[in-house]
mmCIF file of C-alpha atoms and ligand atoms in Angstrom:
data_model
loop_
_atom_site.group_PDB
_atom_site.id
_atom_site.type_symbol
_atom_site.label_atom_id
_atom_site.label_comp_id
_atom_site.label_asym_id
_atom_site.label_seq_id
_atom_site.Cartn_x
_atom_site.Cartn_y
_atom_site.Cartn_z
ATOM 1 C CA UNK A 97 44.168 -76.582 19.327
ATOM 2 C CA UNK A 98 43.096 -80.240 19.516
ATOM 3 C CA UNK A 99 39.599 -81.280 18.608
ATOM 4 C CA UNK A 100 38.972 -82.213 22.255
ATOM 5 C CA UNK A 101 39.888 -78.652 23.339
ATOM 6 C CA UNK A 102 37.802 -77.160 20.568
ATOM 7 C CA UNK A 103 34.892 -79.331 21.625
ATOM 8 C CA UNK A 104 35.241 -78.233 25.257
ATOM 9 C CA UNK A 105 35.312 -74.573 24.275
ATOM 10 C CA UNK A 106 32.383 -74.813 21.902
ATOM 11 C CA UNK A 107 29.054 -76.511 21.980
ATOM 12 C CA UNK A 108 26.934 -73.544 23.062
ATOM 13 C CA UNK A 109 24.539 -71.307 21.276
ATOM 14 C CA UNK A 110 24.065 -73.076 17.942
ATOM 15 C CA UNK A 111 20.557 -72.472 16.694
ATOM 16 C CA UNK A 112 19.315 -75.541 14.965
ATOM 17 C CA UNK A 113 16.702 -74.714 12.419
ATOM 18 C CA UNK A 114 16.123 -78.125 11.007
ATOM 19 C CA UNK A 115 17.902 -81.298 11.943
ATOM 20 C CA UNK A 116 20.207 -82.570 14.679
ATOM 21 C CA UNK A 117 21.542 -86.049 14.616
ATOM 22 C CA UNK A 118 23.694 -87.281 17.464
ATOM 23 C CA UNK A 119 25.932 -90.270 17.513
ATOM 24 C CA UNK A 120 29.139 -91.329 19.214
ATOM 25 C CA UNK A 121 32.379 -92.323 17.537
ATOM 26 C CA UNK A 122 34.302 -95.470 18.288
ATOM 27 C CA UNK A 123 36.932 -95.540 21.056
ATOM 28 C CA UNK A 124 39.592 -97.803 22.450
ATOM 29 C CA UNK A 125 38.397 -100.071 25.265
ATOM 30 C CA UNK A 126 38.222 -98.166 28.557
ATOM 31 C CA UNK A 127 38.335 -94.693 26.940
ATOM 32 C CA UNK A 128 35.244 -92.486 26.747
ATOM 33 C CA UNK A 129 34.076 -92.302 23.127
ATOM 34 C CA UNK A 130 35.084 -89.080 21.429
ATOM 35 C CA UNK A 131 31.954 -87.324 20.183
ATOM 36 C CA UNK A 132 31.700 -87.000 16.435
ATOM 37 C CA UNK A 133 32.700 -83.640 14.924
ATOM 38 C CA UNK A 134 29.959 -81.038 14.609
ATOM 39 C CA UNK A 135 29.232 -80.055 11.016
ATOM 40 C CA UNK A 136 26.739 -77.348 10.082
ATOM 41 C CA UNK A 137 25.128 -77.589 6.659
ATOM 42 C CA UNK A 138 24.122 -74.200 5.279
ATOM 43 C CA UNK A 139 21.838 -74.575 2.283
ATOM 44 C CA UNK A 140 21.664 -71.996 -0.505
ATOM 45 C CA UNK A 141 19.538 -73.937 -3.035
ATOM 46 C CA UNK A 142 20.647 -75.008 -6.507
ATOM 47 C CA UNK A 143 20.170 -78.231 -8.398
ATOM 48 C CA UNK A 144 21.066 -80.322 -5.386
ATOM 49 C CA UNK A 145 17.738 -79.066 -4.027
ATOM 50 C CA UNK A 146 16.107 -79.259 -7.454
ATOM 51 C CA UNK A 147 12.965 -81.054 -8.522
ATOM 52 C CA UNK A 148 12.083 -82.269 -12.004
ATOM 53 C CA UNK A 149 8.818 -83.618 -13.412
ATOM 54 C CA UNK A 150 10.294 -87.081 -13.986
ATOM 55 C CA UNK A 151 13.296 -89.225 -13.073
ATOM 56 C CA UNK A 152 14.736 -88.749 -16.569
ATOM 57 C CA UNK A 153 14.554 -84.943 -16.454
ATOM 58 C CA UNK A 154 18.199 -84.053 -15.875
ATOM 59 C CA UNK A 155 18.275 -80.547 -17.348
ATOM 60 C CA UNK A 156 14.560 -79.595 -17.162
ATOM 61 C CA UNK A 157 13.796 -78.945 -13.500
ATOM 62 C CA UNK A 158 13.413 -76.209 -10.933
ATOM 63 C CA UNK A 159 16.464 -75.495 -8.785
ATOM 64 C CA UNK A 160 16.130 -74.600 -5.112
ATOM 65 C CA UNK A 161 12.902 -76.427 -4.182
ATOM 66 C CA UNK A 162 13.750 -79.002 -1.510
ATOM 67 C CA UNK A 163 14.654 -77.739 1.921
ATOM 68 C CA UNK A 164 17.809 -78.596 3.798
ATOM 69 C CA UNK A 165 16.034 -81.190 5.939
ATOM 70 C CA UNK A 166 15.176 -83.165 2.786
ATOM 71 C CA UNK A 167 18.784 -82.925 1.561
ATOM 72 C CA UNK A 168 20.130 -84.297 4.830
ATOM 73 C CA UNK A 169 17.492 -87.041 4.892
ATOM 74 C CA UNK A 170 18.547 -88.188 1.401
ATOM 75 C CA UNK A 171 22.053 -89.156 2.545
ATOM 76 C CA UNK A 172 22.341 -92.477 4.335
ATOM 77 C CA UNK A 173 25.043 -92.762 6.977
ATOM 78 C CA UNK A 174 25.663 -89.062 7.610
ATOM 79 C CA UNK A 175 24.948 -89.600 11.308
ATOM 80 C CA UNK A 176 28.008 -91.859 11.489
ATOM 81 C CA UNK A 177 30.263 -89.108 10.123
ATOM 82 C CA UNK A 178 29.244 -86.035 12.106
ATOM 83 C CA UNK A 179 26.704 -84.427 14.363
ATOM 84 C CA UNK A 180 24.762 -82.451 11.798
ATOM 85 C CA UNK A 181 22.957 -79.166 12.219
ATOM 86 C CA UNK A 182 21.227 -77.698 9.206
ATOM 87 C CA UNK A 183 20.106 -74.231 8.210
ATOM 88 C CA UNK A 184 18.395 -72.793 5.184
ATOM 89 C CA UNK A 185 20.187 -69.558 4.273
ATOM 90 C CA UNK A 186 18.501 -69.212 0.864
ATOM 91 C CA UNK A 187 16.795 -71.536 -1.605
ATOM 92 C CA UNK A 188 17.530 -70.189 -5.045
ATOM 93 C CA UNK A 189 19.061 -70.951 -8.410
ATOM 94 C CA UNK A 190 22.662 -69.799 -8.053
ATOM 95 C CA UNK A 191 22.294 -67.583 -11.130
ATOM 96 C CA UNK A 192 20.239 -65.387 -8.773
ATOM 97 C CA UNK A 193 22.946 -64.967 -6.137
ATOM 98 C CA UNK A 194 23.469 -61.322 -5.168
ATOM 99 C CA UNK A 195 26.276 -59.632 -3.263
ATOM 100 C CA UNK A 196 23.859 -59.462 -0.335
ATOM 101 C CA UNK A 197 23.588 -63.280 -0.366
ATOM 102 C CA UNK A 198 27.398 -63.485 -0.299
ATOM 103 C CA UNK A 199 27.582 -61.163 2.693
ATOM 104 C CA UNK A 200 24.783 -62.961 4.541
ATOM 105 C CA UNK A 201 26.340 -66.387 4.027
ATOM 106 C CA UNK A 202 29.841 -65.252 4.991
ATOM 107 C CA UNK A 203 28.497 -63.605 8.147
ATOM 108 C CA UNK A 204 26.733 -66.820 9.123
ATOM 109 C CA UNK A 205 29.900 -68.880 8.565
ATOM 110 C CA UNK A 206 31.908 -66.413 10.650
ATOM 111 C CA UNK A 207 29.288 -66.355 13.425
ATOM 112 C CA UNK A 208 29.209 -70.157 13.688
ATOM 113 C CA UNK A 209 32.977 -70.503 13.784
ATOM 114 C CA UNK A 210 33.469 -67.532 16.156
ATOM 115 C CA UNK A 211 30.985 -69.056 18.593
ATOM 116 C CA UNK A 212 32.974 -72.296 18.529
ATOM 117 C CA UNK A 213 29.674 -73.906 17.592
ATOM 118 C CA UNK A 214 31.006 -76.121 14.810
ATOM 119 C CA UNK A 215 34.061 -78.107 13.762
ATOM 120 C CA UNK A 216 33.311 -77.703 10.070
ATOM 121 C CA UNK A 217 30.792 -76.177 7.671
ATOM 122 C CA UNK A 218 29.287 -77.450 4.426
ATOM 123 C CA UNK A 219 27.534 -75.059 2.074
ATOM 124 C CA UNK A 220 25.187 -76.589 -0.484
ATOM 125 C CA UNK A 221 24.943 -74.298 -3.493
ATOM 126 C CA UNK A 222 23.940 -74.170 -7.130
ATOM 127 C CA UNK A 223 26.869 -75.083 -9.339
ATOM 128 C CA UNK A 224 26.573 -72.180 -11.783
ATOM 129 C CA UNK A 225 28.134 -69.599 -9.461
ATOM 130 C CA UNK A 226 29.466 -71.948 -6.785
ATOM 131 C CA UNK A 227 33.066 -71.047 -7.595
ATOM 132 C CA UNK A 228 32.404 -67.346 -6.993
ATOM 133 C CA UNK A 229 30.757 -67.881 -3.615
ATOM 134 C CA UNK A 230 33.492 -70.339 -2.612
ATOM 135 C CA UNK A 231 36.251 -67.875 -3.512
ATOM 136 C CA UNK A 232 34.453 -65.030 -1.725
ATOM 137 C CA UNK A 233 34.267 -67.144 1.446
ATOM 138 C CA UNK A 234 37.924 -68.124 0.972
ATOM 139 C CA UNK A 235 38.803 -64.431 1.265
ATOM 140 C CA UNK A 236 36.533 -63.361 4.132
ATOM 141 C CA UNK A 237 36.109 -66.364 6.445
ATOM 142 C CA UNK A 238 37.974 -65.604 9.651
ATOM 143 C CA UNK A 239 38.587 -69.135 10.910
ATOM 144 C CA UNK A 240 40.655 -72.114 9.867
ATOM 145 C CA UNK A 241 37.787 -74.572 10.431
ATOM 146 C CA UNK A 242 37.018 -76.521 7.252
ATOM 147 C CA UNK A 243 34.461 -74.851 4.976
ATOM 148 C CA UNK A 244 33.393 -76.984 2.032
ATOM 149 C CA UNK A 245 31.044 -76.132 -0.828
ATOM 150 C CA UNK A 246 29.159 -78.729 -2.766
ATOM 151 C CA UNK A 247 26.218 -79.039 -5.126
ATOM 152 C CA UNK A 248 25.024 -81.336 -7.833
ATOM 153 C CA UNK A 249 24.513 -81.405 -11.570
ATOM 154 C CA UNK A 250 21.434 -83.616 -11.517
ATOM 155 C CA UNK A 251 18.340 -82.665 -9.552
ATOM 156 C CA UNK A 252 17.400 -84.673 -6.485
ATOM 157 C CA UNK A 253 14.574 -86.331 -8.449
ATOM 158 C CA UNK A 254 16.786 -87.660 -11.289
ATOM 159 C CA UNK A 255 18.029 -91.192 -11.861
ATOM 160 C CA UNK A 256 21.587 -91.320 -10.512
ATOM 161 C CA UNK A 257 21.303 -87.955 -8.797
ATOM 162 C CA UNK A 258 24.795 -86.911 -7.765
ATOM 163 C CA UNK A 259 23.713 -84.748 -4.833
ATOM 164 C CA UNK A 260 23.644 -87.318 -2.008
ATOM 165 C CA UNK A 261 27.192 -88.618 -2.586
ATOM 166 C CA UNK A 262 28.507 -85.083 -3.070
ATOM 167 C CA UNK A 263 26.895 -84.019 0.195
ATOM 168 C CA UNK A 264 28.203 -87.090 1.994
ATOM 169 C CA UNK A 265 31.744 -86.438 0.747
ATOM 170 C CA UNK A 266 31.512 -82.758 1.645
ATOM 171 C CA UNK A 267 30.519 -83.640 5.210
ATOM 172 C CA UNK A 268 33.361 -86.191 5.424
ATOM 173 C CA UNK A 269 35.765 -83.453 4.304
ATOM 174 C CA UNK A 270 34.328 -80.774 6.614
ATOM 175 C CA UNK A 271 34.580 -83.201 9.535
ATOM 176 C CA UNK A 272 38.185 -84.049 8.759
ATOM 177 C CA UNK A 273 41.093 -82.474 10.673
ATOM 178 C CA UNK A 274 43.017 -82.696 7.382
ATOM 179 C CA UNK A 275 40.812 -79.965 5.897
ATOM 180 C CA UNK A 276 41.546 -77.496 8.702
ATOM 181 C CA UNK A 277 43.596 -74.515 7.534
ATOM 182 C CA UNK A 278 43.274 -75.455 3.842
ATOM 183 C CA UNK A 279 41.046 -72.523 2.890
ATOM 184 C CA UNK A 280 37.567 -72.925 1.493
ATOM 185 C CA UNK A 281 37.321 -76.144 -0.484
ATOM 186 C CA UNK A 282 34.969 -77.542 -3.102
ATOM 187 C CA UNK A 283 33.929 -81.203 -2.963
ATOM 188 C CA UNK A 284 32.281 -82.410 -6.170
ATOM 189 C CA UNK A 285 32.339 -85.754 -7.945
ATOM 190 C CA UNK A 286 34.833 -87.273 -5.484
ATOM 191 C CA UNK A 287 37.406 -84.510 -6.027
ATOM 192 C CA UNK A 288 38.616 -81.873 -3.578
ATOM 193 C CA UNK A 289 39.512 -78.570 -5.219
ATOM 194 C CA UNK A 290 40.778 -75.217 -3.989
ATOM 195 C CA UNK A 291 38.070 -72.572 -4.210
ATOM 196 C CA UNK A 292 40.580 -70.197 -5.790
ATOM 197 C CA UNK A 293 41.391 -72.446 -8.720
ATOM 198 C CA UNK A 294 38.306 -74.506 -9.398
ATOM 199 C CA UNK A 295 35.845 -73.661 -12.144
ATOM 200 C CA UNK A 296 32.802 -75.193 -13.763
ATOM 201 C CA UNK A 297 33.950 -76.608 -17.107
ATOM 202 C CA UNK A 298 30.942 -78.487 -18.496
ATOM 203 C CA UNK A 299 27.384 -77.267 -18.832
ATOM 204 C CA UNK A 300 25.602 -80.510 -17.966
ATOM 205 C CA UNK A 301 27.990 -83.331 -17.064
ATOM 206 C CA UNK A 302 28.523 -84.402 -13.450
ATOM 207 C CA UNK A 303 32.285 -84.282 -14.054
ATOM 208 C CA UNK A 304 32.382 -80.529 -14.402
ATOM 209 C CA UNK A 305 34.445 -78.977 -11.587
ATOM 210 C CA UNK A 306 38.125 -78.784 -12.497
ATOM 211 C CA UNK A 307 41.136 -76.688 -11.580
ATOM 212 C CA UNK A 308 42.737 -76.139 -15.000
ATOM 213 C CA UNK A 309 46.559 -76.082 -14.954
ATOM 214 C CA UNK A 310 46.689 -76.862 -11.232
ATOM 215 C CA UNK A 311 44.623 -80.007 -10.771
ATOM 216 C CA UNK A 312 42.615 -80.993 -7.744
ATOM 217 C CA UNK A 313 43.967 -81.019 -4.201
ATOM 218 C CA UNK A 314 42.798 -84.557 -3.560
ATOM 219 C CA UNK A 315 39.861 -86.923 -3.366
ATOM 220 C CA UNK A 316 37.200 -88.249 -1.038
ATOM 221 C CA UNK A 317 36.849 -91.949 -1.724
ATOM 222 C CA UNK A 318 34.925 -94.515 0.293
ATOM 223 C CA UNK A 319 34.388 -91.930 3.020
ATOM 224 C CA UNK A 320 38.113 -91.198 3.381
ATOM 225 C CA UNK A 321 39.905 -87.940 2.676
ATOM 226 C CA UNK A 322 43.016 -88.116 0.500
ATOM 227 C CA UNK A 323 44.600 -84.676 0.491
ATOM 228 C CA UNK A 324 47.649 -84.556 -1.767
ATOM 229 C CA UNK A 325 48.514 -80.879 -2.107
ATOM 230 C CA UNK A 326 47.796 -77.493 -0.520
ATOM 231 C CA UNK A 327 47.110 -74.053 -1.936
ATOM 232 C CA UNK A 328 49.759 -71.457 -1.193
ATOM 233 C CA UNK A 329 47.869 -68.233 -1.848
ATOM 234 C CA UNK A 330 46.542 -66.204 1.109
ATOM 235 C CA UNK A 331 43.117 -67.170 2.408
ATOM 236 C CA UNK A 332 40.836 -67.194 5.489
ATOM 237 C CA UNK A 333 42.881 -66.493 8.635
ATOM 238 C CA UNK A 334 45.764 -65.104 6.539
ATOM 239 C CA UNK A 335 43.491 -62.862 4.482
ATOM 240 C CA UNK A 336 43.413 -59.089 5.005
ATOM 241 C CA UNK A 337 39.739 -58.869 3.998
ATOM 242 C CA UNK A 338 37.277 -58.552 6.857
ATOM 243 C CA UNK A 339 33.573 -57.855 6.500
ATOM 244 C CA UNK A 340 33.165 -55.809 9.674
ATOM 245 C CA UNK A 341 30.062 -53.713 9.215
ATOM 246 C CA UNK A 342 30.276 -53.757 5.419
ATOM 247 C CA UNK A 343 26.744 -53.652 3.978
ATOM 248 C CA UNK A 344 27.444 -53.283 0.288
ATOM 249 C CA UNK A 345 30.179 -54.373 -2.098
ATOM 250 C CA UNK A 346 31.522 -51.992 -4.744
ATOM 251 C CA UNK A 347 30.103 -52.405 -8.235
ATOM 252 C CA UNK A 348 32.436 -54.352 -10.531
ATOM 253 C CA UNK A 349 31.393 -55.476 -14.009
ATOM 254 C CA UNK A 350 32.872 -58.251 -16.159
ATOM 255 C CA UNK A 351 32.983 -57.456 -19.892
ATOM 256 C CA UNK A 352 33.674 -60.192 -22.422
ATOM 257 C CA UNK A 353 36.156 -59.362 -25.171
ATOM 258 C CA UNK A 354 35.887 -60.429 -28.817
ATOM 259 C CA UNK A 355 36.884 -59.424 -32.345
ATOM 260 C CA UNK A 356 35.084 -56.388 -33.800
ATOM 261 C CA UNK A 357 34.357 -55.215 -30.261
ATOM 262 C CA UNK A 358 33.612 -51.591 -29.354
ATOM 263 C CA UNK A 359 34.084 -49.393 -26.342
ATOM 264 C CA UNK A 360 30.316 -48.972 -25.895
ATOM 265 C CA UNK A 361 29.851 -51.478 -23.067
ATOM 266 C CA UNK A 362 32.879 -50.104 -21.229
ATOM 267 C CA UNK A 363 31.358 -46.613 -21.447
ATOM 268 C CA UNK A 364 27.996 -47.974 -20.307
ATOM 269 C CA UNK A 365 29.583 -49.666 -17.291
ATOM 270 C CA UNK A 366 31.310 -46.438 -16.303
ATOM 271 C CA UNK A 367 28.084 -44.447 -16.722
ATOM 272 C CA UNK A 368 26.235 -47.026 -14.602
ATOM 273 C CA UNK A 369 28.655 -46.386 -11.751
ATOM 274 C CA UNK A 370 31.098 -49.298 -11.963
ATOM 275 C CA UNK A 371 34.086 -48.734 -9.702
ATOM 276 C CA UNK A 372 35.881 -51.627 -11.332
ATOM 277 C CA UNK A 373 35.837 -53.414 -14.682
ATOM 278 C CA UNK A 374 37.231 -56.878 -15.327
ATOM 279 C CA UNK A 375 37.880 -57.317 -19.015
ATOM 280 C CA UNK A 376 37.737 -60.984 -20.015
ATOM 281 C CA UNK A 377 40.182 -60.428 -22.816
ATOM 282 C CA UNK A 378 41.308 -62.566 -25.727
ATOM 283 C CA UNK A 379 44.451 -64.679 -25.314
ATOM 284 C CA UNK A 380 46.523 -63.429 -22.430
ATOM 285 C CA UNK A 381 44.155 -60.540 -21.793
ATOM 286 C CA UNK A 382 44.213 -58.668 -25.084
ATOM 287 C CA UNK A 383 41.507 -56.220 -26.164
ATOM 288 C CA UNK A 384 40.162 -54.877 -29.456
ATOM 289 C CA UNK A 385 41.697 -51.395 -30.028
ATOM 290 C CA UNK A 386 38.443 -49.454 -29.553
ATOM 291 C CA UNK A 387 37.749 -51.421 -26.363
ATOM 292 C CA UNK A 388 41.244 -50.839 -25.051
ATOM 293 C CA UNK A 389 40.884 -47.100 -25.699
ATOM 294 C CA UNK A 390 37.634 -47.097 -23.718
ATOM 295 C CA UNK A 391 39.267 -49.049 -20.890
ATOM 296 C CA UNK A 392 42.071 -46.479 -20.769
ATOM 297 C CA UNK A 393 39.482 -43.702 -20.587
ATOM 298 C CA UNK A 394 37.661 -45.544 -17.810
ATOM 299 C CA UNK A 395 40.939 -45.768 -15.922
ATOM 300 C CA UNK A 396 41.518 -42.040 -16.423
ATOM 301 C CA UNK A 397 38.153 -41.484 -14.707
ATOM 302 C CA UNK A 398 39.307 -43.507 -11.684
ATOM 303 C CA UNK A 399 37.771 -46.880 -12.533
ATOM 304 C CA UNK A 400 40.076 -49.813 -11.723
ATOM 305 C CA UNK A 401 40.512 -52.030 -14.785
ATOM 306 C CA UNK A 402 41.680 -55.628 -14.489
ATOM 307 C CA UNK A 403 42.858 -57.462 -17.580
ATOM 308 C CA UNK A 404 41.785 -61.105 -17.308
ATOM 309 C CA UNK A 405 41.384 -63.775 -19.967
ATOM 310 C CA UNK A 406 38.477 -65.616 -21.533
ATOM 311 C CA UNK A 407 40.772 -68.562 -22.382
ATOM 312 C CA UNK A 408 40.097 -70.585 -19.244
ATOM 313 C CA UNK A 409 43.600 -71.282 -18.009
ATOM 314 C CA UNK A 410 46.996 -69.661 -17.758
ATOM 315 C CA UNK A 411 48.210 -66.367 -16.331
ATOM 316 C CA UNK A 412 47.703 -62.794 -17.459
ATOM 317 C CA UNK A 413 50.973 -61.155 -16.504
ATOM 318 C CA UNK A 414 51.754 -57.423 -16.330
ATOM 319 C CA UNK A 415 53.512 -55.747 -19.269
ATOM 320 C CA UNK A 416 54.917 -52.293 -20.046
ATOM 321 C CA UNK A 417 51.537 -50.973 -21.305
ATOM 322 C CA UNK A 418 49.890 -51.980 -18.031
ATOM 323 C CA UNK A 419 52.326 -49.805 -16.118
ATOM 324 C CA UNK A 420 51.832 -46.905 -18.560
ATOM 325 C CA UNK A 421 48.055 -47.229 -18.854
ATOM 326 C CA UNK A 422 47.289 -48.086 -15.232
ATOM 327 C CA UNK A 423 45.951 -51.597 -15.804
ATOM 328 C CA UNK A 424 45.933 -54.405 -13.247
ATOM 329 C CA UNK A 425 46.374 -58.026 -14.337
ATOM 330 C CA UNK A 426 44.420 -61.003 -13.015
ATOM 331 C CA UNK A 427 47.302 -63.451 -12.505
ATOM 332 C CA UNK A 428 45.630 -66.880 -12.829
ATOM 333 C CA UNK A 429 42.178 -65.820 -11.611
ATOM 334 C CA UNK A 430 39.401 -66.306 -14.107
ATOM 335 C CA UNK A 431 37.268 -63.217 -14.834
ATOM 336 C CA UNK A 432 34.444 -64.100 -12.439
ATOM 337 C CA UNK A 433 36.892 -64.631 -9.584
ATOM 338 C CA UNK A 434 38.819 -61.487 -10.511
ATOM 339 C CA UNK A 435 35.509 -59.671 -10.005
ATOM 340 C CA UNK A 436 35.184 -61.106 -6.477
ATOM 341 C CA UNK A 437 38.745 -60.106 -5.558
ATOM 342 C CA UNK A 438 38.430 -56.647 -7.096
ATOM 343 C CA UNK A 439 35.207 -55.962 -5.168
ATOM 344 C CA UNK A 440 36.945 -56.848 -1.921
ATOM 345 C CA UNK A 441 40.105 -54.945 -2.859
ATOM 346 C CA UNK A 442 37.994 -51.841 -3.536
ATOM 347 C CA UNK A 443 36.508 -52.036 -0.042
ATOM 348 C CA UNK A 444 40.019 -51.257 1.240
ATOM 349 C CA UNK A 445 41.818 -49.159 -1.326
ATOM 350 C CA UNK A 446 41.813 -47.557 -4.762
ATOM 351 C CA UNK A 447 45.610 -47.375 -4.824
ATOM 352 C CA UNK A 448 46.851 -49.187 -7.929
ATOM 353 C CA UNK A 449 50.059 -50.488 -6.371
ATOM 354 C CA UNK A 450 48.049 -51.959 -3.523
ATOM 355 C CA UNK A 451 45.498 -53.549 -5.847
ATOM 356 C CA UNK A 452 48.314 -55.024 -7.949
ATOM 357 C CA UNK A 453 49.853 -56.470 -4.787
ATOM 358 C CA UNK A 454 46.488 -57.970 -3.838
ATOM 359 C CA UNK A 455 46.206 -59.629 -7.249
ATOM 360 C CA UNK A 456 49.567 -61.318 -6.754
ATOM 361 C CA UNK A 457 48.914 -62.462 -3.176
ATOM 362 C CA UNK A 458 45.403 -63.954 -3.445
HETATM 363 N N1 LIG B 645 21.143 -73.615 -12.261
HETATM 364 C C1 LIG B 645 21.618 -74.408 -11.161
HETATM 365 C C2 LIG B 645 22.189 -73.494 -10.108
HETATM 366 O O1 LIG B 645 23.294 -73.062 -10.237
HETATM 367 C C3 LIG B 645 22.620 -75.376 -11.636
HETATM 368 C C4 LIG B 645 23.155 -76.305 -10.587
HETATM 369 O O2 LIG B 645 23.014 -76.126 -9.398
HETATM 370 O O3 LIG B 645 23.793 -77.298 -11.006
HETATM 371 O O4 LIG B 645 21.508 -73.194 -9.159
#
């Protein structure tokens, strides 16, 4: 569908909670100007909305203070890129994100796209768990409209705050026809990354979001999108995961492996009611013997166990023991993303063959 057709179909029913900025795009002489794309900004909080006591406070600040109107107002020139609507979905440090936040945000994205109310969506989000929210949306968004997550490493009050340029670039990307059908994307520090592959790699530096092994999909530079590659794994309209009336996600815990480990935390997770455990194992998903024994016992009780790796890049591939002991492997998903996929997988099935298929396809 062309943007003109999409525009004709849409345009109704969008509730604007904060800001609307209208402007017209340029056109050839004699042709009516094409209206700018409609981009909704959904704000979740994080450092991009953070406030510190001074301009030099780059790590000492409170995340999730400024509202979405202030974020939009801090970016010059946005009104030349898109017609912006803005909504506050939450205003929290992303370490506090719950499964309920994920469901609420995904439902809002799906409602906006289903109503034909937007051409693209930007989610502003704390960077600490941004990759998890982005990957969750990648799996449950039901439209091929661009959905782009962004945030910042420096609070809005800091010298050289990175939020305004990140937000500008995210809106440029969400407004771009090139981003349509590419799955949920992350726009940080001029790069475009696939939500499936990207991860936060530095605790404080603005150059923190990377897709180890795979590299970024492209760049936004000088307000222009340069998309070089595409992700091939299933996402959004090609995903089998649909939220429907789902109110709760199954409990899945991530346990971090190390030398001299024990099975105690595995047993505790099972006792607490975990339906799934992701083990962030050593190397290509290895576990200390006592831990592995506990994982096998957990599996015998019906818990789905995914072997992932704490290494940070590279695959965890299935081996003979996995088949014998009923383990699933994470492919190239990091442990926190394996948790997201396992939660969604468990909403559909507990069949091991099916869950293994899901871990190869997403
Ligand atoms: N603690 C912050 C958060 O994730 C960090 C950030 O946004 O950069 O909300």
